[in-house]
Amino acid sequence: MSANPSPGFWSVALRKLRRDRAAMTALLVLALIILLTALAPVYAADIARNDPFQSNLSGSIMLHGKSVEILAPADNPLHLGIEPIGPTWQLGPYMFGADDQGRDVAARLLYGGRNTLLISAAAAVICLVLAAITGIIAGYFGGWTDRIISGLLDALWAFPIFLLAISLSVVLIAHGLTIGPITLNADSLALPIMIIGIIYVPYVARPIRGQVISLRESEFILAARSIGAPAWRILALDILPNIITTLIVFAPLVIALNMLTEAALSFLSIGVQPPHASWGTIIQDGESLIYTRPLVAIAPGIAVVITVLALNIFGDGLRDALDPRAKLRVDQ
Amino acid sequence: MKRILARALFAFASASLLAGQAAAAPPQSGGTLRLVVSSAAGTFDPQVNYTVEYAEMFQMMYDGLVAFRKAGGTDGFDIVPDLSTNVPTPTDGGLTYVFHLRPGIKFSNGQTVTLNDVVSSFRRLFKVNSPNAGTWYNVIVGGDACLNKPDTCTLPGIVTDPATNSIIFHLVHPDSEFLDQMAFPFAVILPADTPNHDMGTTYIPGTGAYTVKTYDPNKGLSLIRNPYFKLWSADAQPTGYPDRVEYRFGITPESQVTAVENGQYDWMFDTIPTDRLNEIALKYTKQVHLNPLEAVWYAPFNINIPPFNNLDARLAVEYAVNLQDSVKLYGGNALATPTCQILPPGIPGYVLYCPFTKNPGAKWSAPDWPKAMAYMKASGMAGQHVTIVTQSPSPYAQIGVDLQSTLNKLGFKADVKPISPNIQFTYIQNTNNNVQMSVTTWYQDYPAPSDFLNVLYGCASFNKGSDNSINISGFCDKAVDAQMQAAMLTTLTDPAKADAMWTTIDHQMTDRALAVNLFNPRKADFVSARLHHFVFSGEYQFLPQLASVR
């Protein structure tokens, strides 16, 4: 006689996640976006066949057997204005047209996506790690430690989020950052990663702290304390595993938030710096072409919307899969 | 002679650009002229404000002893009598100017203009720390003492004679541009009881054809006819056609275009966004006016710090930059002409010159990359980091990105720092900020070669550690300074010879590669269908009082 062992928490969660069609579709979309952006160098070299970081204002391409200027004078009686080449809608150079520097918009969109995703994900890791550390320490030790950490988090929280991000960006992007032997140039991607990583820490740390306060009084923690387990052991082996699901649920939501923040800062010229691209900088590039070449601004905007939507739907699925109350609902 | 030739060319260019537009109907008086701009332009004190936006308003609200003629094209550079009955000829070797105050002129508050008002207005220039008090008006005897102790400024160089209603100006040294500076809005005559501080948003009564009804920097400016104004010289202060001028602040340039298209406003101040140019040129061709500007867009090198303290590095950039790229970013050949030299067309002494091009000669044709790479190799500056500081709005930032591409291609490691237009101009001037290269512009105050060569590259304009150091390159050569001083003095006695001297100086300084001169811009003005008789002065640009809206 053999009894089937009851499935573990993670395998149940994975099974539930797989059953969630919306979450799986969102995951597929995200995977596709990541794959496409990873192929940016291949696209630029073999399909667009130009350098998306080099201005090409005086270049031309062969289109339908004719040489076409990439930035040509507008056709009007006064010869006012210059128009970048429009979308060719063919897999090749300038499929989505050129921006105001004569660069291939599709190639920049892929490169920009890489940077946007990298910044959002890296900033999310920084945010979650800092939030976990501060939330756990504040919640577990309580007293003055809690008051000091919570006070700092409250002070950070008191700033309107974009005002804080803009203030940090203006200072750091203008002069770069030097901490001891480490120097970050003004155009380093590490700067927007750091800035965005820091500003959302209170939003994650506070719920973590609340959860740890509640865990601190639970029986298994009291038992561990009573047998003399050191604090670091309790934090690492008892508290952390219990908040890990919360961090995982937060991850896609924080990435989505970071993506919107990155786009906003780059649009304001205080995020990713030229010649690097991100979806935010491409939207900014497209602002001056909104009447003549709207796709330059719309394409990265759509990319942001799709990615953030996918992250949010996937985040919802993840929450449903990892939330014990959701488990109860399913079992009932 | 060359001055006359340059003006003739300017006039011809203006006429050509306007060709094809509808013949202007005879202007009619009355109605309200509605203007629009994105924001107010700072203080409303005419002796402090230094913007075209407000100079266009001040020229119909205030008068100086002399004025620039209120006329279109290069006629707008002529100096004519205004509150003075004469344009004096300097005597005493160029050291003395005698003006005769016109009797019976009243301010908009009803007070009569007196000799005391004239003297106190010039003292006030120093007391309110007028931007050019230390560079223009300190030529008056006592000016330097006034700069040092403004509160006790007496300006003994200005003497009045009530018997002849005259004002005599004594100068420290001859100044060929003294009359230009006297015609500039800083030198307007204000009531003697005007407080000796920047009046901010408070209107100071003037003698012009229009006076302020309301002014709110957050909303707009409303001008009505000055009830005490009686025409004394149509050249200096015409009566004006509109009964009212309403200037609305706070509309974005994109919305300004749409509003003018819809007839909600008659004229927009801001530069037309490049993505709207084709649309208005196609649909509203007759409502667009193109005029040349005496201005240069340029990218100054800081020649005192690496890598551009190296002449070869500067020459490498000069030969590599594609000037046509900047022209495209500004809106195309109808709006800008590539230039290699410092002086713009229309300024006396201007003779086409371009050494930094594939086929050196008069005009720029194409970059010369082999030569650029050779200079780059000789400089040994490959791999050096360069930051280009630009303003954030279009097309400054775009020009910066294009220059960054060129510098990277040459072998520099370049980045672009676009910053707010509110601080960029002072930031790039201050040597403490160690700006290596920047993108900026210079528009003439009045049509004199020294306003470009001496102001932008003279030793007196280079002040280390100051936000007020318009010589952004940090160039200072005593020999060149002496040449410029000699040319300025020669202007008083032999203008043709002086023009030739300026030509030489312009070409010599261009050869020294102190900046990448990019292009000379033209102004595109977009007006409503109901606005007729658009007059564009070389000095003040659009003259609102001469427009007809009925």
JSON list of N, CA and C in Angstrom, two decimals, chain A residues 30-81:
[
{"chain": "A", "resi": 30, "resn": "LEU", "atom": "N", "xyz": [5.90, 38.42, -22.56]},
{"chain": "A", "resi": 30, "resn": "LEU", "atom": "CA", "xyz": [7.13, 38.93, -21.96]},
{"chain": "A", "resi": 30, "resn": "LEU", "atom": "C", "xyz": [8.36, 38.21, -22.52]},
{"chain": "A", "resi": 31, "resn": "ALA", "atom": "N", "xyz": [8.23, 36.90, -22.65]},
{"chain": "A", "resi": 31, "resn": "ALA", "atom": "CA", "xyz": [9.36, 36.11, -23.18]},
{"chain": "A", "resi": 31, "resn": "ALA", "atom": "C", "xyz": [9.68, 36.56, -24.60]},
{"chain": "A", "resi": 32, "resn": "LEU", "atom": "N", "xyz": [8.63, 36.81, -25.36]},
{"chain": "A", "resi": 32, "resn": "LEU", "atom": "CA", "xyz": [8.81, 37.24, -26.76]},
{"chain": "A", "resi": 32, "resn": "LEU", "atom": "C", "xyz": [9.50, 38.61, -26.81]},
{"chain": "A", "resi": 33, "resn": "ILE", "atom": "N", "xyz": [9.07, 39.50, -25.95]},
{"chain": "A", "resi": 33, "resn": "ILE", "atom": "CA", "xyz": [9.67, 40.84, -25.91]},
{"chain": "A", "resi": 33, "resn": "ILE", "atom": "C", "xyz": [11.15, 40.74, -25.52]},
{"chain": "A", "resi": 34, "resn": "ILE", "atom": "N", "xyz": [11.43, 39.93, -24.52]},
{"chain": "A", "resi": 34, "resn": "ILE", "atom": "CA", "xyz": [12.83, 39.77, -24.08]},
{"chain": "A", "resi": 34, "resn": "ILE", "atom": "C", "xyz": [13.67, 39.17, -25.21]},
{"chain": "A", "resi": 35, "resn": "LEU", "atom": "N", "xyz": [13.12, 38.19, -25.89]},
{"chain": "A", "resi": 35, "resn": "LEU", "atom": "CA", "xyz": [13.85, 37.55, -27.00]},
{"chain": "A", "resi": 35, "resn": "LEU", "atom": "C", "xyz": [14.13, 38.57, -28.11]},
{"chain": "A", "resi": 36, "resn": "LEU", "atom": "N", "xyz": [13.10, 39.33, -28.46]},
{"chain": "A", "resi": 36, "resn": "LEU", "atom": "CA", "xyz": [13.26, 40.32, -29.55]},
{"chain": "A", "resi": 36, "resn": "LEU", "atom": "C", "xyz": [14.32, 41.36, -29.19]},
{"chain": "A", "resi": 37, "resn": "THR", "atom": "N", "xyz": [14.25, 41.84, -27.97]},
{"chain": "A", "resi": 37, "resn": "THR", "atom": "CA", "xyz": [15.22, 42.87, -27.58]},
{"chain": "A", "resi": 37, "resn": "THR", "atom": "C", "xyz": [16.63, 42.28, -27.48]},
{"chain": "A", "resi": 38, "resn": "ALA", "atom": "N", "xyz": [16.71, 41.01, -27.11]},
{"chain": "A", "resi": 38, "resn": "ALA", "atom": "CA", "xyz": [18.04, 40.37, -27.06]},
{"chain": "A", "resi": 38, "resn": "ALA", "atom": "C", "xyz": [18.64, 40.27, -28.45]},
{"chain": "A", "resi": 39, "resn": "LEU", "atom": "N", "xyz": [17.77, 40.22, -29.45]},
{"chain": "A", "resi": 39, "resn": "LEU", "atom": "CA", "xyz": [18.26, 40.10, -30.84]},
{"chain": "A", "resi": 39, "resn": "LEU", "atom": "C", "xyz": [18.56, 41.46, -31.48]},
{"chain": "A", "resi": 40, "resn": "ALA", "atom": "N", "xyz": [18.53, 42.52, -30.70]},
{"chain": "A", "resi": 40, "resn": "ALA", "atom": "CA", "xyz": [18.74, 43.87, -31.24]},
{"chain": "A", "resi": 40, "resn": "ALA", "atom": "C", "xyz": [20.02, 44.00, -32.08]},
{"chain": "A", "resi": 41, "resn": "PRO", "atom": "N", "xyz": [21.17, 43.51, -31.60]},
{"chain": "A", "resi": 41, "resn": "PRO", "atom": "CA", "xyz": [22.39, 43.66, -32.42]},
{"chain": "A", "resi": 41, "resn": "PRO", "atom": "C", "xyz": [22.28, 42.94, -33.76]},
{"chain": "A", "resi": 42, "resn": "VAL", "atom": "N", "xyz": [21.61, 41.77, -33.74]},
{"chain": "A", "resi": 42, "resn": "VAL", "atom": "CA", "xyz": [21.45, 41.01, -34.98]},
{"chain": "A", "resi": 42, "resn": "VAL", "atom": "C", "xyz": [20.56, 41.80, -35.95]},
{"chain": "A", "resi": 43, "resn": "TYR", "atom": "N", "xyz": [19.48, 42.35, -35.41]},
{"chain": "A", "resi": 43, "resn": "TYR", "atom": "CA", "xyz": [18.56, 43.13, -36.26]},
{"chain": "A", "resi": 43, "resn": "TYR", "atom": "C", "xyz": [19.28, 44.34, -36.86]},
{"chain": "A", "resi": 44, "resn": "ALA", "atom": "N", "xyz": [20.02, 45.06, -36.01]},
{"chain": "A", "resi": 44, "resn": "ALA", "atom": "CA", "xyz": [20.70, 46.28, -36.49]},
{"chain": "A", "resi": 44, "resn": "ALA", "atom": "C", "xyz": [21.73, 45.94, -37.56]},
{"chain": "A", "resi": 45, "resn": "ALA", "atom": "N", "xyz": [22.46, 44.85, -37.35]},
{"chain": "A", "resi": 45, "resn": "ALA", "atom": "CA", "xyz": [23.56, 44.52, -38.27]},
{"chain": "A", "resi": 45, "resn": "ALA", "atom": "C", "xyz": [23.06, 43.89, -39.57]},
{"chain": "A", "resi": 46, "resn": "ASP", "atom": "N", "xyz": [22.09, 42.98, -39.45]},
{"chain": "A", "resi": 46, "resn": "ASP", "atom": "CA", "xyz": [21.72, 42.18, -40.63]},
{"chain": "A", "resi": 46, "resn": "ASP", "atom": "C", "xyz": [20.42, 42.62, -41.31]},
{"chain": "A", "resi": 47, "resn": "ILE", "atom": "N", "xyz": [19.57, 43.31, -40.60]},
{"chain": "A", "resi": 47, "resn": "ILE", "atom": "CA", "xyz": [18.30, 43.71, -41.22]},
{"chain": "A", "resi": 47, "resn": "ILE", "atom": "C", "xyz": [18.27, 45.23, -41.45]},
{"chain": "A", "resi": 48, "resn": "ALA", "atom": "N", "xyz": [18.43, 45.99, -40.37]},
{"chain": "A", "resi": 48, "resn": "ALA", "atom": "CA", "xyz": [18.42, 47.46, -40.54]},
{"chain": "A", "resi": 48, "resn": "ALA", "atom": "C", "xyz": [19.69, 47.93, -41.25]},
{"chain": "A", "resi": 49, "resn": "ARG", "atom": "N", "xyz": [20.75, 47.24, -41.03]},
{"chain": "A", "resi": 49, "resn": "ARG", "atom": "CA", "xyz": [22.05, 47.53, -41.65]},
{"chain": "A", "resi": 49, "resn": "ARG", "atom": "C", "xyz": [22.51, 48.98, -41.44]},
{"chain": "A", "resi": 50, "resn": "ASN", "atom": "N", "xyz": [22.31, 49.46, -40.21]},
{"chain": "A", "resi": 50, "resn": "ASN", "atom": "CA", "xyz": [22.92, 50.74, -39.86]},
{"chain": "A", "resi": 50, "resn": "ASN", "atom": "C", "xyz": [23.13, 50.82, -38.36]},
{"chain": "A", "resi": 51, "resn": "ASP", "atom": "N", "xyz": [23.92, 51.79, -37.96]},
{"chain": "A", "resi": 51, "resn": "ASP", "atom": "CA", "xyz": [24.24, 51.95, -36.54]},
{"chain": "A", "resi": 51, "resn": "ASP", "atom": "C", "xyz": [23.16, 52.81, -35.88]},
{"chain": "A", "resi": 52, "resn": "PRO", "atom": "N", "xyz": [22.38, 52.22, -35.00]},
{"chain": "A", "resi": 52, "resn": "PRO", "atom": "CA", "xyz": [21.27, 53.01, -34.41]},
{"chain": "A", "resi": 52, "resn": "PRO", "atom": "C", "xyz": [21.72, 54.07, -33.42]},
{"chain": "A", "resi": 53, "resn": "PHE", "atom": "N", "xyz": [23.04, 54.16, -33.17]},
{"chain": "A", "resi": 53, "resn": "PHE", "atom": "CA", "xyz": [23.53, 55.19, -32.24]},
{"chain": "A", "resi": 53, "resn": "PHE", "atom": "C", "xyz": [24.32, 56.27, -32.96]},
{"chain": "A", "resi": 54, "resn": "GLN", "atom": "N", "xyz": [24.37, 56.21, -34.27]},
{"chain": "A", "resi": 54, "resn": "GLN", "atom": "CA", "xyz": [25.14, 57.17, -35.05]},
{"chain": "A", "resi": 54, "resn": "GLN", "atom": "C", "xyz": [24.17, 58.02, -35.88]},
{"chain": "A", "resi": 55, "resn": "SER", "atom": "N", "xyz": [24.28, 59.35, -35.76]},
{"chain": "A", "resi": 55, "resn": "SER", "atom": "CA", "xyz": [23.41, 60.22, -36.56]},
{"chain": "A", "resi": 55, "resn": "SER", "atom": "C", "xyz": [23.67, 59.99, -38.04]},
{"chain": "A", "resi": 56, "resn": "ASN", "atom": "N", "xyz": [22.61, 60.05, -38.82]},
{"chain": "A", "resi": 56, "resn": "ASN", "atom": "CA", "xyz": [22.74, 59.80, -40.26]},
{"chain": "A", "resi": 56, "resn": "ASN", "atom": "C", "xyz": [21.86, 60.80, -41.00]},
{"chain": "A", "resi": 57, "resn": "LEU", "atom": "N", "xyz": [22.12, 62.07, -40.73]},
{"chain": "A", "resi": 57, "resn": "LEU", "atom": "CA", "xyz": [21.23, 63.12, -41.27]},
{"chain": "A", "resi": 57, "resn": "LEU", "atom": "C", "xyz": [21.40, 63.34, -42.76]},
{"chain": "A", "resi": 58, "resn": "SER", "atom": "N", "xyz": [22.55, 63.02, -43.27]},
{"chain": "A", "resi": 58, "resn": "SER", "atom": "CA", "xyz": [22.79, 63.29, -44.69]},
{"chain": "A", "resi": 58, "resn": "SER", "atom": "C", "xyz": [22.83, 62.02, -45.54]},
{"chain": "A", "resi": 59, "resn": "GLY", "atom": "N", "xyz": [22.42, 60.90, -44.96]},
{"chain": "A", "resi": 59, "resn": "GLY", "atom": "CA", "xyz": [22.47, 59.64, -45.70]},
{"chain": "A", "resi": 59, "resn": "GLY", "atom": "C", "xyz": [21.29, 59.45, -46.63]},
{"chain": "A", "resi": 60, "resn": "SER", "atom": "N", "xyz": [21.36, 58.39, -47.42]},
{"chain": "A", "resi": 60, "resn": "SER", "atom": "CA", "xyz": [20.23, 58.04, -48.30]},
{"chain": "A", "resi": 60, "resn": "SER", "atom": "C", "xyz": [20.19, 56.51, -48.43]},
{"chain": "A", "resi": 61, "resn": "ILE", "atom": "N", "xyz": [19.04, 55.99, -48.84]},
{"chain": "A", "resi": 61, "resn": "ILE", "atom": "CA", "xyz": [18.92, 54.55, -49.07]},
{"chain": "A", "resi": 61, "resn": "ILE", "atom": "C", "xyz": [18.23, 54.32, -50.41]},
{"chain": "A", "resi": 62, "resn": "MET", "atom": "N", "xyz": [18.38, 53.12, -50.93]},
{"chain": "A", "resi": 62, "resn": "MET", "atom": "CA", "xyz": [17.68, 52.75, -52.16]},
{"chain": "A", "resi": 62, "resn": "MET", "atom": "C", "xyz": [16.32, 52.19, -51.77]},
{"chain": "A", "resi": 63, "resn": "LEU", "atom": "N", "xyz": [15.28, 52.78, -52.30]},
{"chain": "A", "resi": 63, "resn": "LEU", "atom": "CA", "xyz": [13.93, 52.32, -52.00]},
{"chain": "A", "resi": 63, "resn": "LEU", "atom": "C", "xyz": [13.16, 52.23, -53.32]},
{"chain": "A", "resi": 64, "resn": "HIS", "atom": "N", "xyz": [12.64, 51.05, -53.60]},
{"chain": "A", "resi": 64, "resn": "HIS", "atom": "CA", "xyz": [11.93, 50.81, -54.87]},
{"chain": "A", "resi": 64, "resn": "HIS", "atom": "C", "xyz": [12.78, 51.26, -56.06]},
{"chain": "A", "resi": 65, "resn": "GLY", "atom": "N", "xyz": [14.06, 50.99, -55.99]},
{"chain": "A", "resi": 65, "resn": "GLY", "atom": "CA", "xyz": [14.96, 51.30, -57.11]},
{"chain": "A", "resi": 65, "resn": "GLY", "atom": "C", "xyz": [15.37, 52.75, -57.18]},
{"chain": "A", "resi": 66, "resn": "LYS", "atom": "N", "xyz": [14.94, 53.55, -56.21]},
{"chain": "A", "resi": 66, "resn": "LYS", "atom": "CA", "xyz": [15.31, 54.98, -56.24]},
{"chain": "A", "resi": 66, "resn": "LYS", "atom": "C", "xyz": [16.10, 55.34, -54.98]},
{"chain": "A", "resi": 67, "resn": "SER", "atom": "N", "xyz": [17.00, 56.29, -55.14]},
{"chain": "A", "resi": 67, "resn": "SER", "atom": "CA", "xyz": [17.74, 56.76, -53.98]},
{"chain": "A", "resi": 67, "resn": "SER", "atom": "C", "xyz": [16.87, 57.77, -53.23]},
{"chain": "A", "resi": 68, "resn": "VAL", "atom": "N", "xyz": [16.67, 57.50, -51.95]},
{"chain": "A", "resi": 68, "resn": "VAL", "atom": "CA", "xyz": [15.81, 58.38, -51.15]},
{"chain": "A", "resi": 68, "resn": "VAL", "atom": "C", "xyz": [16.61, 58.93, -49.98]},
{"chain": "A", "resi": 69, "resn": "GLU", "atom": "N", "xyz": [16.55, 60.26, -49.80]},
{"chain": "A", "resi": 69, "resn": "GLU", "atom": "CA", "xyz": [17.23, 60.88, -48.66]},
{"chain": "A", "resi": 69, "resn": "GLU", "atom": "C", "xyz": [16.55, 60.45, -47.36]},
{"chain": "A", "resi": 70, "resn": "ILE", "atom": "N", "xyz": [17.35, 60.18, -46.35]},
{"chain": "A", "resi": 70, "resn": "ILE", "atom": "CA", "xyz": [16.76, 59.76, -45.07]},
{"chain": "A", "resi": 70, "resn": "ILE", "atom": "C", "xyz": [16.08, 60.95, -44.40]},
{"chain": "A", "resi": 71, "resn": "LEU", "atom": "N", "xyz": [16.67, 62.12, -44.52]},
{"chain": "A", "resi": 71, "resn": "LEU", "atom": "CA", "xyz": [15.99, 63.34, -44.06]},
{"chain": "A", "resi": 71, "resn": "LEU", "atom": "C", "xyz": [15.88, 64.27, -45.28]},
{"chain": "A", "resi": 72, "resn": "ALA", "atom": "N", "xyz": [14.69, 64.39, -45.80]},
{"chain": "A", "resi": 72, "resn": "ALA", "atom": "CA", "xyz": [14.52, 65.14, -47.05]},
{"chain": "A", "resi": 72, "resn": "ALA", "atom": "C", "xyz": [13.74, 66.42, -46.79]},
{"chain": "A", "resi": 73, "resn": "PRO", "atom": "N", "xyz": [13.99, 67.46, -47.60]},
{"chain": "A", "resi": 73, "resn": "PRO", "atom": "CA", "xyz": [13.19, 68.69, -47.45]},
{"chain": "A", "resi": 73, "resn": "PRO", "atom": "C", "xyz": [11.72, 68.39, -47.68]},
{"chain": "A", "resi": 74, "resn": "ALA", "atom": "N", "xyz": [10.87, 69.02, -46.86]},
{"chain": "A", "resi": 74, "resn": "ALA", "atom": "CA", "xyz": [9.43, 68.82, -47.03]},
{"chain": "A", "resi": 74, "resn": "ALA", "atom": "C", "xyz": [8.98, 69.44, -48.34]},
{"chain": "A", "resi": 75, "resn": "ASP", "atom": "N", "xyz": [7.95, 68.84, -48.93]},
{"chain": "A", "resi": 75, "resn": "ASP", "atom": "CA", "xyz": [7.49, 69.28, -50.24]},
{"chain": "A", "resi": 75, "resn": "ASP", "atom": "C", "xyz": [6.41, 70.36, -50.05]},
{"chain": "A", "resi": 76, "resn": "ASN", "atom": "N", "xyz": [6.84, 71.62, -50.01]},
{"chain": "A", "resi": 76, "resn": "ASN", "atom": "CA", "xyz": [5.89, 72.72, -49.89]},
{"chain": "A", "resi": 76, "resn": "ASN", "atom": "C", "xyz": [6.46, 73.94, -50.60]},
{"chain": "A", "resi": 77, "resn": "PRO", "atom": "N", "xyz": [5.61, 74.91, -50.92]},
{"chain": "A", "resi": 77, "resn": "PRO", "atom": "CA", "xyz": [6.09, 76.05, -51.73]},
{"chain": "A", "resi": 77, "resn": "PRO", "atom": "C", "xyz": [7.21, 76.85, -51.08]},
{"chain": "A", "resi": 78, "resn": "LEU", "atom": "N", "xyz": [7.27, 76.85, -49.76]},
{"chain": "A", "resi": 78, "resn": "LEU", "atom": "CA", "xyz": [8.29, 77.66, -49.09]},
{"chain": "A", "resi": 78, "resn": "LEU", "atom": "C", "xyz": [9.54, 76.84, -48.73]},
{"chain": "A", "resi": 79, "resn": "HIS", "atom": "N", "xyz": [9.50, 75.56, -49.02]},
{"chain": "A", "resi": 79, "resn": "HIS", "atom": "CA", "xyz": [10.62, 74.65, -48.69]},
{"chain": "A", "resi": 79, "resn": "HIS", "atom": "C", "xyz": [10.94, 74.68, -47.21]},
{"chain": "A", "resi": 80, "resn": "LEU", "atom": "N", "xyz": [9.91, 74.79, -46.41]},
{"chain": "A", "resi": 80, "resn": "LEU", "atom": "CA", "xyz": [10.12, 74.82, -44.96]},
{"chain": "A", "resi": 80, "resn": "LEU", "atom": "C", "xyz": [10.04, 73.41, -44.40]},
{"chain": "A", "resi": 81, "resn": "GLY", "atom": "N", "xyz": [10.97, 73.09, -43.52]},
{"chain": "A", "resi": 81, "resn": "GLY", "atom": "CA", "xyz": [10.90, 71.83, -42.79]},
{"chain": "A", "resi": 81, "resn": "GLY", "atom": "C", "xyz": [11.62, 70.68, -43.46]}
]
